[in-house]
Tab-separated table of C-alpha atoms in Angstrom:
chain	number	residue	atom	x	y	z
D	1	UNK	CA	55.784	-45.640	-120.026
D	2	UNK	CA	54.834	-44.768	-123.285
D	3	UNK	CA	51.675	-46.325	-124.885
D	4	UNK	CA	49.859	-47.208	-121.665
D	5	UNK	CA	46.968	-45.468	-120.618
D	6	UNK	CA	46.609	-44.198	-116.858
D	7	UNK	CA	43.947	-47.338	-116.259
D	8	UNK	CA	46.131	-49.582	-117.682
D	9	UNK	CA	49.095	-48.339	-115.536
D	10	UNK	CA	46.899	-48.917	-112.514
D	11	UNK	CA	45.859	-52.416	-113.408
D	12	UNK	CA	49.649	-53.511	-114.574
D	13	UNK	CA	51.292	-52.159	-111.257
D	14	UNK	CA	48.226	-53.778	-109.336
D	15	UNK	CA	48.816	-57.198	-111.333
D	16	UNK	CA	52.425	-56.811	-110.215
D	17	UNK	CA	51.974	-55.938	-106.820
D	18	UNK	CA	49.826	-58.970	-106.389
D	19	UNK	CA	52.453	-60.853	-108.061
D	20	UNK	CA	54.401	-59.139	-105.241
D	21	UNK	CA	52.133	-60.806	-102.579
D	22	UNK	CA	52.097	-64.445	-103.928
D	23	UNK	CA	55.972	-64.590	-103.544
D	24	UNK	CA	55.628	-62.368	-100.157
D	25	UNK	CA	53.373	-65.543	-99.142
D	26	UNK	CA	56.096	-68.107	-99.840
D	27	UNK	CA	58.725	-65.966	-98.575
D	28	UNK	CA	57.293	-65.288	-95.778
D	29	UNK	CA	56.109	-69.259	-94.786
D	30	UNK	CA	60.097	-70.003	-95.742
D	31	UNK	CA	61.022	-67.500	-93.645
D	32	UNK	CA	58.852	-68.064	-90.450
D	33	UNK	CA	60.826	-71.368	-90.220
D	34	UNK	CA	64.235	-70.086	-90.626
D	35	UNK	CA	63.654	-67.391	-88.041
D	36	UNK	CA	62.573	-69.390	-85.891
D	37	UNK	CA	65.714	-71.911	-86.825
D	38	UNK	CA	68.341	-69.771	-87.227
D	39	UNK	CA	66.956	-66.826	-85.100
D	40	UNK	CA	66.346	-68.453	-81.973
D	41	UNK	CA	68.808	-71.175	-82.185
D	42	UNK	CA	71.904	-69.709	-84.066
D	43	UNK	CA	71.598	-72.860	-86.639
D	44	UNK	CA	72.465	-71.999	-90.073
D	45	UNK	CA	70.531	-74.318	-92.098
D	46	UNK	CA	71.325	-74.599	-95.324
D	47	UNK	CA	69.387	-77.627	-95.828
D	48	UNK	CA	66.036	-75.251	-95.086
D	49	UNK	CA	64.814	-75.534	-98.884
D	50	UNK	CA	64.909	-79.373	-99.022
D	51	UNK	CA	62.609	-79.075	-96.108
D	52	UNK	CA	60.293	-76.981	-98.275
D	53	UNK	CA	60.856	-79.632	-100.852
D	54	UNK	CA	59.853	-82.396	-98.589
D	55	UNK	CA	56.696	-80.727	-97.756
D	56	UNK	CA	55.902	-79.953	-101.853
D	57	UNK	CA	56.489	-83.567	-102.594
D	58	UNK	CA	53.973	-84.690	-99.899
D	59	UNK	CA	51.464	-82.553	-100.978
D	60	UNK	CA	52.392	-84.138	-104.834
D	61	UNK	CA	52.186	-87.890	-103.290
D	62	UNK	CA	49.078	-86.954	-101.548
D	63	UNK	CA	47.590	-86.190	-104.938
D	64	UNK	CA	48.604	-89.158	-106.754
D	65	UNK	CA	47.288	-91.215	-103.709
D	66	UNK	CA	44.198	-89.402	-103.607
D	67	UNK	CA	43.672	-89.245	-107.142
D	68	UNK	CA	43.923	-92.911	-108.035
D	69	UNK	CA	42.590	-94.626	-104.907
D	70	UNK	CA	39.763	-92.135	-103.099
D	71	UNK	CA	38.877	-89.721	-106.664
D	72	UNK	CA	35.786	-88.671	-104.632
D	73	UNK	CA	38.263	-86.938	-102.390
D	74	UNK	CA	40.120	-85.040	-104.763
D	75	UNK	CA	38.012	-81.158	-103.778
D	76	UNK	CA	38.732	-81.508	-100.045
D	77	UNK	CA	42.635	-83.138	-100.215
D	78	UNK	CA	44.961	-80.293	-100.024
D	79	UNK	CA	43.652	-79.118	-97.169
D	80	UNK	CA	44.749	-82.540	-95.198
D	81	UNK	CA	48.069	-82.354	-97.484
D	82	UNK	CA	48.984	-79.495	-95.871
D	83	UNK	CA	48.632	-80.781	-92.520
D	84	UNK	CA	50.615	-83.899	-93.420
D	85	UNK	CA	53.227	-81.738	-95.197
D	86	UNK	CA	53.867	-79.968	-92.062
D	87	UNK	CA	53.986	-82.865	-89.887
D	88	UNK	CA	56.592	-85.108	-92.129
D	89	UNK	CA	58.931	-82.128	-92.513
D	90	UNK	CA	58.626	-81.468	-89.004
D	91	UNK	CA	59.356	-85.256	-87.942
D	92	UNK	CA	62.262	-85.608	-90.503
D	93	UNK	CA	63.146	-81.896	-88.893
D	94	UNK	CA	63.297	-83.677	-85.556
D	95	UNK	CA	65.021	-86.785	-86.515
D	96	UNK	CA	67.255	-84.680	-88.307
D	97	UNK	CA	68.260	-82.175	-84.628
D	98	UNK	CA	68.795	-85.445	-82.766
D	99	UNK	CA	71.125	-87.357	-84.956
D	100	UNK	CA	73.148	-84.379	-86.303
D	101	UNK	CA	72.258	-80.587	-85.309
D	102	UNK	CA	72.162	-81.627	-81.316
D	103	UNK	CA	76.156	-82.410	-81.665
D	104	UNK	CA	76.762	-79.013	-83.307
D	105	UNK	CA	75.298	-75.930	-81.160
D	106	UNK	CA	77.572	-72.938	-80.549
D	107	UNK	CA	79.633	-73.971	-83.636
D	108	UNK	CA	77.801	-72.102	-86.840
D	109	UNK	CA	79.512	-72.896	-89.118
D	110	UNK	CA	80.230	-76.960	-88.366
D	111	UNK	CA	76.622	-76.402	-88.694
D	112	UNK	CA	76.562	-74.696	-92.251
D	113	UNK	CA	78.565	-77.511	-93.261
D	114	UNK	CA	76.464	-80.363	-91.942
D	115	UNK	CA	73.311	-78.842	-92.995
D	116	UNK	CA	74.559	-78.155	-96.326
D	117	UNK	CA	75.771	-81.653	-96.763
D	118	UNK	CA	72.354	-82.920	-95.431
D	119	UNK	CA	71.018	-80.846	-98.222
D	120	UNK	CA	72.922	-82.830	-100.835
D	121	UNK	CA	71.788	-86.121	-99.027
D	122	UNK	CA	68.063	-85.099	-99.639
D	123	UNK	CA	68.308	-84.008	-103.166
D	124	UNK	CA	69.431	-87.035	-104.277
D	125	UNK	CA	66.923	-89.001	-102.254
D	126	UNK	CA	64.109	-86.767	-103.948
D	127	UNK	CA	65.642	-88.099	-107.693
D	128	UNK	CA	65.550	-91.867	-106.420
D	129	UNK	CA	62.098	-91.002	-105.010
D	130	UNK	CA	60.852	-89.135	-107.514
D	131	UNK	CA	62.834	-89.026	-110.574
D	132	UNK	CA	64.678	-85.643	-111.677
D	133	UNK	CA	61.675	-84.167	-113.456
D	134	UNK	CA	59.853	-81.519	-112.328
D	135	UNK	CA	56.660	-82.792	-110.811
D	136	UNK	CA	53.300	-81.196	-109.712
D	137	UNK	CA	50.290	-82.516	-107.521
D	138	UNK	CA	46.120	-82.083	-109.657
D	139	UNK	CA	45.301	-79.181	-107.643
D	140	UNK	CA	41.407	-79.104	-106.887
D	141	UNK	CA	38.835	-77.116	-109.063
D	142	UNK	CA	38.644	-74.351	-106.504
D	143	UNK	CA	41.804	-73.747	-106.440
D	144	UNK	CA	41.590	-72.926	-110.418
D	145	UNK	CA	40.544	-69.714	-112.262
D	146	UNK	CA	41.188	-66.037	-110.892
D	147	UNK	CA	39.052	-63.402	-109.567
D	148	UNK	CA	38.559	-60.370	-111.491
D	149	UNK	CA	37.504	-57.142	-109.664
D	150	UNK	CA	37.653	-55.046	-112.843
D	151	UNK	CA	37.942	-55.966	-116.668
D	152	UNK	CA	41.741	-55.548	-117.072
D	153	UNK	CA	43.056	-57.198	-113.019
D	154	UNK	CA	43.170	-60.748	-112.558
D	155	UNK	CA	44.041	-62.020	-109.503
D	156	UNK	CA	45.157	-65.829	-109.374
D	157	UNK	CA	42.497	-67.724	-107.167
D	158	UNK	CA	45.922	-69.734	-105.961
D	159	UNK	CA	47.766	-67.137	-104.890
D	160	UNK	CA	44.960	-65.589	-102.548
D	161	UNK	CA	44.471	-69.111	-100.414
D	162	UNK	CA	48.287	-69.139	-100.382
D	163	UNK	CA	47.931	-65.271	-98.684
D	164	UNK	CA	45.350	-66.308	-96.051
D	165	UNK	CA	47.093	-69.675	-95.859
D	166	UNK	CA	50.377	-67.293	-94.733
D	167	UNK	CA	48.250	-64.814	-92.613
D	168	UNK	CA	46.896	-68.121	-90.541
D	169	UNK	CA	50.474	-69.517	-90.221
D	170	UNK	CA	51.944	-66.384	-89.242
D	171	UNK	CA	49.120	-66.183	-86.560
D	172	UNK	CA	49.693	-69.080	-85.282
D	173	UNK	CA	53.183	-68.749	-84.678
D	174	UNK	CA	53.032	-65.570	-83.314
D	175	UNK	CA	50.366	-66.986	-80.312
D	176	UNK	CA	53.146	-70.183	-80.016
D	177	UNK	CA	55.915	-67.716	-79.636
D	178	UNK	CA	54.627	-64.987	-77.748
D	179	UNK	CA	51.219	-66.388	-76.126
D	180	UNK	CA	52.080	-69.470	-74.905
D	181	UNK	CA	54.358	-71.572	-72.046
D	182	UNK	CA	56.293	-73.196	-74.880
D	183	UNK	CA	57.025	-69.584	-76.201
D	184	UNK	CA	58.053	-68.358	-73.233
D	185	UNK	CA	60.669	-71.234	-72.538
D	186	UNK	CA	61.767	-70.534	-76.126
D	187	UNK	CA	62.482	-67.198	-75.886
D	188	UNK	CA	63.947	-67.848	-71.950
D	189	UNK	CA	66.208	-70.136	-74.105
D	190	UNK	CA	67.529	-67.766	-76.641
D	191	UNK	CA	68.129	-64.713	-74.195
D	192	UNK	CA	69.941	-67.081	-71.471
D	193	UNK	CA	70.621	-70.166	-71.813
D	194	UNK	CA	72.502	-71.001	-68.852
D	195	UNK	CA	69.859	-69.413	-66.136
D	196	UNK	CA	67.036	-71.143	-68.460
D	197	UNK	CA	68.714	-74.492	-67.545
D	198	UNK	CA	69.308	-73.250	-63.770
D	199	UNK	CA	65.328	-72.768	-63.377
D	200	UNK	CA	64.203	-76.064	-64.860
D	201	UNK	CA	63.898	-75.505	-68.355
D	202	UNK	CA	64.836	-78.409	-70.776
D	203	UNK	CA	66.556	-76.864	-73.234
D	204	UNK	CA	67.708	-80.025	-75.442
D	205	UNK	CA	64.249	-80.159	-75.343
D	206	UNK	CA	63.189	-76.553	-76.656
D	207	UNK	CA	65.800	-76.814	-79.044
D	208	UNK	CA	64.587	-80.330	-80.745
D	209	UNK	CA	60.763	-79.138	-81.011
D	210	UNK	CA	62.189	-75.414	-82.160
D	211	UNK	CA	64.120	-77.106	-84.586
D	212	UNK	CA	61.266	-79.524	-85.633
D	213	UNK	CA	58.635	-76.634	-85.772
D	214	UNK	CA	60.777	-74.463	-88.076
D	215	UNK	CA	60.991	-77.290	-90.343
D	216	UNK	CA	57.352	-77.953	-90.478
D	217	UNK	CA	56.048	-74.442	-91.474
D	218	UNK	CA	58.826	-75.077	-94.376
D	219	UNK	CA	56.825	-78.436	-95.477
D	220	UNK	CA	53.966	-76.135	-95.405
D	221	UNK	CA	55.952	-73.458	-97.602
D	222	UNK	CA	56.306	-76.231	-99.887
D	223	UNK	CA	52.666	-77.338	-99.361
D	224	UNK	CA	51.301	-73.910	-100.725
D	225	UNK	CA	54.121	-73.135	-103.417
D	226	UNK	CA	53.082	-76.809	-105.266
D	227	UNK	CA	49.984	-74.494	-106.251
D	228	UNK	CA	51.822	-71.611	-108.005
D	229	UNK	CA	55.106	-74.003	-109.637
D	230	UNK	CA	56.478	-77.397	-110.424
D	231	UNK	CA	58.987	-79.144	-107.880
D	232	UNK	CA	61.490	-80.627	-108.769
D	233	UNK	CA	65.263	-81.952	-106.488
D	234	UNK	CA	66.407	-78.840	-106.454
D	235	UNK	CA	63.920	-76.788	-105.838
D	236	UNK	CA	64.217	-75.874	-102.395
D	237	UNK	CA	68.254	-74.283	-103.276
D	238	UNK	CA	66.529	-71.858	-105.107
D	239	UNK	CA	64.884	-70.104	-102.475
D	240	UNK	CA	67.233	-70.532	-100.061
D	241	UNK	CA	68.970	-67.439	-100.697
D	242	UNK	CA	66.040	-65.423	-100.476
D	243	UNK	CA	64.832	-66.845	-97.612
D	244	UNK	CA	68.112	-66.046	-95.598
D	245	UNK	CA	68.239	-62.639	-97.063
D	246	UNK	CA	64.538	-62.026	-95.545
D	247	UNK	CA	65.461	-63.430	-91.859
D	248	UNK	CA	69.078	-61.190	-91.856
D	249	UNK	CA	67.321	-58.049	-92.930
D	250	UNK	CA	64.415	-58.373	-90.944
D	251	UNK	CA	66.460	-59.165	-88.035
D	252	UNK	CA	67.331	-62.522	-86.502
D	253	UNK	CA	64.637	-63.806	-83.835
D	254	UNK	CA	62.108	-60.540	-84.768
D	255	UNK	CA	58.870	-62.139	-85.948
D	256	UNK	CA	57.878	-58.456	-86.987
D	257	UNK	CA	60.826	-57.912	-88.667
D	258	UNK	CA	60.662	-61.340	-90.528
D	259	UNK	CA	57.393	-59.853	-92.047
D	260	UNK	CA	58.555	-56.510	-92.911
D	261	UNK	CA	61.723	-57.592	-94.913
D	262	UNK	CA	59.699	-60.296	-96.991
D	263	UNK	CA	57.509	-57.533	-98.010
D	264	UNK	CA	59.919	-55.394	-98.923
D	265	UNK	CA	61.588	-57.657	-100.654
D	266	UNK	CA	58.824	-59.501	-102.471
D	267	UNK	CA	57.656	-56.254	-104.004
D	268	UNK	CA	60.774	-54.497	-104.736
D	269	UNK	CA	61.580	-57.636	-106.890
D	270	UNK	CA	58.236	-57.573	-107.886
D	271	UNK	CA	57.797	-54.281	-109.004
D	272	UNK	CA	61.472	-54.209	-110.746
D	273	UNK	CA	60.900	-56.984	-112.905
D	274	UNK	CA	58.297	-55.226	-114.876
D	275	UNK	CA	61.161	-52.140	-115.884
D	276	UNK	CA	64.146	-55.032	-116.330
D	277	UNK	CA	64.874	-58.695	-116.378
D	278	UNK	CA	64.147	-60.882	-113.059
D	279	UNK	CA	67.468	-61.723	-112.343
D	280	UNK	CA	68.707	-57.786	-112.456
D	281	UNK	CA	65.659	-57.359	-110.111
D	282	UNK	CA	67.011	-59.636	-108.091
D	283	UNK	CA	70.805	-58.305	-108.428
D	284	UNK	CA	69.028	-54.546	-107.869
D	285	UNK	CA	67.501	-56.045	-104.243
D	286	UNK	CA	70.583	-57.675	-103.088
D	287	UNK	CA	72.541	-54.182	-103.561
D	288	UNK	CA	69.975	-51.944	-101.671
D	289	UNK	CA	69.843	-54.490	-99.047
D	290	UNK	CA	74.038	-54.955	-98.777
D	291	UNK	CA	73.731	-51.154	-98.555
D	292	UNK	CA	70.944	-51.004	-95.879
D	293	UNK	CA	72.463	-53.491	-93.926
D	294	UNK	CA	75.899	-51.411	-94.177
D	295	UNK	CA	74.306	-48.696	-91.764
D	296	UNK	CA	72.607	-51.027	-89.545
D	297	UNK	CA	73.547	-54.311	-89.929
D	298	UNK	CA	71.560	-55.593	-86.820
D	299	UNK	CA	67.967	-55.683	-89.210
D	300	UNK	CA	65.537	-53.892	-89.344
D	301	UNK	CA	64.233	-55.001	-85.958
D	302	UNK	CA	67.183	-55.982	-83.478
D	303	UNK	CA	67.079	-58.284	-80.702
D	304	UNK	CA	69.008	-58.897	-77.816
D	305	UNK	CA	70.516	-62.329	-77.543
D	306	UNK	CA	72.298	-63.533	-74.271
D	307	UNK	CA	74.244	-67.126	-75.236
């Protein structure tokens, strides 16, 4: 670390540490809905990042909408993008359970399969939609600029609504899951399915507005990471990965877990890429994680599922 003095040290590895958080944030939103998805339900869903994509390309149409028809609108839009973002990815999330995922449940990977072809289906809907450019929405003013606590740290003004955006999310689901009648049935679901039917319970029903809710915190995912990159068709494939890699190693179903491993995660990438290229950060994080998950593969946080 030649050449840097100690303050500059401190601001770089605080610039990259908030760097850390921003993709924590996204991460983390991806994640929610994949735990939730493939957590509670056993569904691997490959087609998790089009969902996400979905959700950005709302929040882009929204824009465009907003922008040539209402102008006057253009400070206060985002905020009723994101609502809209999470209620089209949910509905296509719900219309996408009953017609396919409904016919696949105890068979993983029929469902990897289906999702994955689903995935395919959506991309190329997004290039007749939208063309296979990269697109982004006008993002209002005060969503421009950074705030800078000292002369040499500059913290994106974007990247701290898209923390508090996460913190509220993950708030939310946490009273759905764990606070509420809905919760409970959930989680009655996942541990025992069979007495959870004997009692009353629904279950086709849980498992369409599970599947429907993890798909609309990924159109908000997709909502809040149009404000720090460009979408494009294949957008949501590359944070798939991630996004799976967060919900193994936090442990499947584990809410805490969930937000533990995209921490982890975020900033070990983070931090890496500043001492070598992004993708050996990224080869760096897989290893430690293959390695962690060696010794205890459950997660960090197990849970005990009853099918």
């Amino acid at each position: 670390m030649d050449g840097y003095t100690s303050s500059e040290l401190v601001s770089i590895f605080a610039m990259q540490g908030f760097a850390g958080i921003s993709l924590f944030s996204v991460l983390l939103l991806m994640a929610l809905g994949l735990a939730i998805i493939f957590g509670q339900m056993g569904v691997i869903n490959m087609a998790h990042g089009e969902f996400m994509a979905v959700g950005a390309y709302t929040t882009y149409f929204m824009a465009t909408l907003t922008e040539t028809y209402f102008p006057a609108f253009m400070p206060y839009y985002f905020v009723f993008a994101i609502v809209v973002a999470f209620f089209v990815s949910g509905i296509l999330g719900y219309l996408a359970e009953f017609a396919l995922i409904r016919h696949l449940y105890k068979r993983p990977l029929d469902t990897l399969l289906a999702t994955w072809g689903l995935s395919l289906i959506m991309q190329q809907s997004f290039r007749s939609l939208f063309g296979a450019r990269e697109v982004s929405p006008t993002l209002p003013e005060w969503l421009l600029g950074s705030y800078q606590p000292t002369d040499m740290i500059d913290i994106p003004l974007n990247g701290m609504f898209v923390l508090g955006l996460t913190a509220v999310v993950t708030l939310a689901v946490y009273y759905l899951m764990f606070k509420s009648r809905w919760g409970l049935r959930v989680r009655a679901t996942t541990q025992n399915r069979v007495m959870s039917d004997a009692v009353g319970i629904n279950t086709k029903k849980v498992d369409r507005y599970t599947f429907a809710l993890g798909c609309g915190i990924a159109g908000i995912a997709g909502a809040a990471f149009t404000t720090i990159a460009s979408t494009g068709p294949t957008t949501g494939t590359l944070y798939i990965v991630d996004t799976f890699m967060v919900v193994v190693f936090g442990g499947a179903a584990s809410l805490f877990g969930t937000i533990a491993s995209a921490f982890s995660i975020a900033q070990a990438q983070s931090i890496l890429e500043f001492f070598i290229s992004g993708s050996m950060a990224k080869v760096y994080t897989l290893l430690a994680l293959v390695l962690i998950l060696m010794f205890k593969p459950e997660g960090l946080f197990a849970s005990k599922v009853r099918r």
